[in-house]
Amino acid sequence: MNRMLGVRAIEIDPSAPRGILYRDLAASLASLLEGESDALANLANASALLGQALERINWCGFYLLRGEELVLGPFQGKPACVRIAMGKGVCGTAAARRETLLVPDVNAFPGHIACDADSRSEIVVPIVAGGSLRGVLDVDSPEPGRFDSEDRKGLEAFVATLTPRIDWDAV
Ligand code: SME
């Protein structure tokens, strides 16, 4: 447990086998959010934790549901498009279907929204709390086929750890 600077986070080895990496990531997220109720701060730290722990990615962060569209939330990476309509792009499609989308080649995904021209593959996990869609977690990589079923499982576990710890009405 690393308590430097008052931040509680378990040490994560980005090169660990993915099962171990994602287990440590979920535990680290729970520790990082413990005792803090500010939703924006917690989402910002969650994106930073992912950005530090995942190798070979160029963007990770949140789009939050605002009315009928997704709006950019806390993230790590280059500035990104701010608004995505439901059903549009990978994010809007995952949100509309409420299911994880794993896209090995973004250029082969009809309607993919290219925020960072370096992105080659992408995974988007919807965030559903108490039956309501709240947004998505989006992770991009400059490497084709970067994400597989282990990443899907691990990132869904990350979102499952995050979801009950955020006051979604406050973001
Ligand atoms: N590629 C996404 C847009 C968000 S950026 O990748 C950060 C999409 O098609 O929805």
Short mmCIF file of C-alpha atoms and ligand atoms in Angstrom, two decimals:
data_model
loop_
_atom_site.label_atom_id
_atom_site.label_comp_id
_atom_site.label_asym_id
_atom_site.label_seq_id
_atom_site.Cartn_x
_atom_site.Cartn_y
_atom_site.Cartn_z
CA MET A 1 0.00 0.00 0.00
CA ASN A 2 1.46 3.33 -1.05
CA ARG A 3 0.35 6.16 1.22
CA MET A 4 2.71 8.78 -0.14
CA LEU A 5 1.10 12.19 -0.62
CA GLY A 6 -1.97 10.88 1.18
CA VAL A 7 -2.94 8.81 -1.85
CA ARG A 8 -3.92 5.24 -1.11
CA ALA A 9 -3.03 3.08 -4.05
CA ILE A 10 -1.70 -0.43 -4.30
CA GLU A 11 1.45 -0.66 -6.39
CA ILE A 12 0.59 -1.84 -9.90
CA ASP A 13 3.03 -3.54 -12.21
CA PRO A 14 1.88 -2.66 -15.77
CA SER A 15 3.84 -5.61 -17.16
CA ALA A 16 2.14 -8.17 -14.86
CA PRO A 17 -0.05 -10.86 -16.47
CA ARG A 18 -3.36 -9.21 -17.28
CA GLY A 19 -5.38 -11.25 -14.79
CA ILE A 20 -3.14 -9.98 -12.00
CA LEU A 21 -2.97 -6.48 -13.44
CA TYR A 22 -6.74 -6.09 -13.54
CA ARG A 23 -7.17 -7.64 -10.09
CA ASP A 24 -4.68 -5.12 -8.66
CA LEU A 25 -6.27 -2.32 -10.66
CA ALA A 26 -9.74 -2.94 -9.19
CA ALA A 27 -8.29 -3.21 -5.67
CA SER A 28 -6.27 -0.05 -6.22
CA LEU A 29 -9.32 1.83 -7.47
CA ALA A 30 -11.35 0.80 -4.42
CA SER A 31 -8.52 1.95 -2.18
CA LEU A 32 -8.06 5.23 -4.05
CA LEU A 33 -11.76 6.13 -3.81
CA GLU A 34 -12.25 5.04 -0.21
CA GLY A 35 -13.46 7.89 2.00
CA GLU A 36 -13.74 10.40 -0.84
CA SER A 37 -17.18 11.39 -2.08
CA ASP A 38 -16.37 13.99 -4.73
CA ALA A 39 -17.54 12.37 -7.96
CA LEU A 40 -15.48 14.49 -10.34
CA ALA A 41 -12.28 13.99 -8.33
CA ASN A 42 -12.91 10.24 -8.18
CA LEU A 43 -13.49 9.94 -11.94
CA ALA A 44 -10.35 12.01 -12.57
CA ASN A 45 -8.29 9.71 -10.36
CA ALA A 46 -9.87 6.61 -11.93
CA SER A 47 -8.79 7.79 -15.40
CA ALA A 48 -5.30 8.61 -14.12
CA LEU A 49 -4.99 5.18 -12.52
CA LEU A 50 -5.90 3.49 -15.82
CA GLY A 51 -3.52 5.74 -17.73
CA GLN A 52 -0.66 4.73 -15.42
CA ALA A 53 -1.48 1.01 -15.35
CA LEU A 54 -2.28 0.16 -18.98
CA GLU A 55 0.53 -0.16 -21.48
CA ARG A 56 0.28 0.64 -25.18
CA ILE A 57 -2.69 2.97 -24.92
CA ASN A 58 -2.99 6.57 -26.11
CA TRP A 59 -6.29 7.62 -24.53
CA CYS A 60 -8.50 6.54 -21.64
CA GLY A 61 -11.36 8.25 -19.91
CA PHE A 62 -15.04 8.84 -19.50
CA TYR A 63 -17.93 10.15 -21.52
CA LEU A 64 -20.88 11.03 -19.30
CA LEU A 65 -24.54 10.96 -20.26
CA ARG A 66 -25.95 14.50 -20.33
CA GLY A 67 -29.55 14.45 -21.47
CA GLU A 68 -29.57 12.58 -24.75
CA GLU A 69 -25.85 12.76 -25.55
CA LEU A 70 -22.46 11.74 -24.22
CA VAL A 71 -20.21 14.58 -23.08
CA LEU A 72 -16.46 14.34 -22.44
CA GLY A 73 -15.52 13.70 -18.81
CA PRO A 74 -12.21 13.17 -17.00
CA PHE A 75 -9.59 11.53 -19.22
CA GLN A 76 -5.91 11.04 -20.01
CA GLY A 77 -4.63 11.72 -23.51
CA LYS A 78 -4.94 14.28 -26.26
CA PRO A 79 -7.89 16.71 -26.26
CA ALA A 80 -10.91 14.83 -27.59
CA CYS A 81 -14.28 15.49 -29.21
CA VAL A 82 -16.65 16.82 -26.57
CA ARG A 83 -20.09 15.59 -27.64
CA ILE A 84 -21.12 12.20 -29.04
CA ALA A 85 -24.73 11.46 -29.93
CA MET A 86 -26.28 8.23 -28.70
CA GLY A 87 -25.80 5.54 -31.32
CA LYS A 88 -22.86 7.35 -32.95
CA GLY A 89 -19.26 6.16 -33.01
CA VAL A 90 -17.98 3.34 -30.83
CA CYS A 91 -18.91 5.18 -27.63
CA GLY A 92 -22.45 6.07 -28.68
CA THR A 93 -23.06 2.55 -30.00
CA ALA A 94 -21.82 0.87 -26.79
CA ALA A 95 -23.96 3.30 -24.78
CA ALA A 96 -27.10 2.72 -26.87
CA ARG A 97 -26.67 -1.07 -26.72
CA ARG A 98 -25.51 -1.02 -23.10
CA GLU A 99 -22.86 -3.56 -24.00
CA THR A 100 -19.08 -3.55 -24.17
CA LEU A 101 -17.68 -2.99 -27.65
CA LEU A 102 -14.26 -4.35 -28.47
CA VAL A 103 -13.01 -2.92 -31.77
CA PRO A 104 -9.75 -4.51 -33.00
CA ASP A 105 -9.54 -2.17 -36.02
CA VAL A 106 -11.21 1.21 -35.65
CA ASN A 107 -10.96 1.88 -39.39
CA ALA A 108 -13.23 -1.09 -39.99
CA PHE A 109 -15.91 0.20 -37.58
CA PRO A 110 -18.57 2.14 -39.52
CA GLY A 111 -18.98 5.60 -38.02
CA HIS A 112 -15.91 5.44 -35.79
CA ILE A 113 -15.13 8.95 -34.51
CA ALA A 114 -11.41 9.65 -34.85
CA CYS A 115 -10.50 11.95 -31.97
CA ASP A 116 -6.84 10.95 -31.96
CA ALA A 117 -5.52 9.94 -35.38
CA ASP A 118 -3.08 7.56 -33.66
CA SER A 119 -5.88 5.29 -32.38
CA ARG A 120 -6.04 1.87 -34.08
CA SER A 121 -8.08 -0.21 -31.64
CA GLU A 122 -10.57 0.65 -28.94
CA ILE A 123 -12.71 -0.78 -26.15
CA VAL A 124 -15.77 0.92 -24.68
CA VAL A 125 -17.53 -0.27 -21.53
CA PRO A 126 -20.95 1.19 -20.68
CA ILE A 127 -21.59 2.48 -17.17
CA VAL A 128 -25.02 1.51 -15.84
CA ALA A 129 -25.97 2.37 -12.26
CA GLY A 130 -29.25 1.29 -10.72
CA GLY A 131 -30.59 0.42 -14.16
CA SER A 132 -29.74 3.85 -15.62
CA LEU A 133 -27.08 4.52 -18.23
CA ARG A 134 -24.58 7.06 -16.85
CA GLY A 135 -21.86 7.08 -19.48
CA VAL A 136 -19.03 4.98 -20.85
CA LEU A 137 -15.40 4.17 -20.18
CA ASP A 138 -13.36 4.46 -23.39
CA VAL A 139 -9.80 3.17 -23.87
CA ASP A 140 -7.88 3.62 -27.15
CA SER A 141 -4.62 2.11 -28.37
CA PRO A 142 -2.26 2.99 -31.23
CA GLU A 143 -1.82 -0.77 -31.73
CA PRO A 144 -4.31 -2.79 -33.81
CA GLY A 145 -5.95 -5.60 -31.82
CA ARG A 146 -4.56 -4.30 -28.51
CA PHE A 147 -7.60 -5.43 -26.47
CA ASP A 148 -8.91 -8.96 -25.99
CA SER A 149 -11.44 -10.80 -23.83
CA GLU A 150 -9.18 -10.49 -20.79
CA ASP A 151 -9.17 -6.72 -21.18
CA ARG A 152 -12.93 -6.79 -21.58
CA LYS A 153 -13.32 -8.78 -18.37
CA GLY A 154 -10.80 -6.61 -16.52
CA LEU A 155 -12.24 -3.29 -17.65
CA GLU A 156 -15.79 -4.45 -16.92
CA ALA A 157 -14.59 -5.35 -13.40
CA PHE A 158 -12.99 -1.89 -13.16
CA VAL A 159 -16.30 -0.26 -14.09
CA ALA A 160 -18.19 -2.57 -11.69
CA THR A 161 -15.85 -1.44 -8.89
CA LEU A 162 -16.23 2.21 -9.87
CA THR A 163 -19.99 2.40 -10.44
CA PRO A 164 -21.31 2.02 -6.85
CA ARG A 165 -18.61 4.37 -5.53
CA ILE A 166 -19.65 7.38 -7.61
CA ASP A 167 -22.56 9.73 -6.94
CA TRP A 168 -23.64 9.90 -10.58
CA ASP A 169 -26.13 12.68 -9.92
CA ALA A 170 -23.20 14.87 -8.83
CA VAL A 171 -21.03 14.62 -11.94
N1 SME B 1 -13.43 6.87 -31.00
C1 SME B 1 -14.57 7.21 -30.18
C2 SME B 1 -14.61 8.68 -29.87
C3 SME B 1 -13.94 9.04 -28.60
S1 SME B 1 -12.28 9.13 -28.74
O1 SME B 1 -11.72 7.86 -29.17
C4 SME B 1 -11.57 9.63 -27.33
C5 SME B 1 -15.85 6.78 -30.87
O2 SME B 1 -15.83 6.37 -32.03
O3 SME B 1 -16.90 6.88 -30.24
#
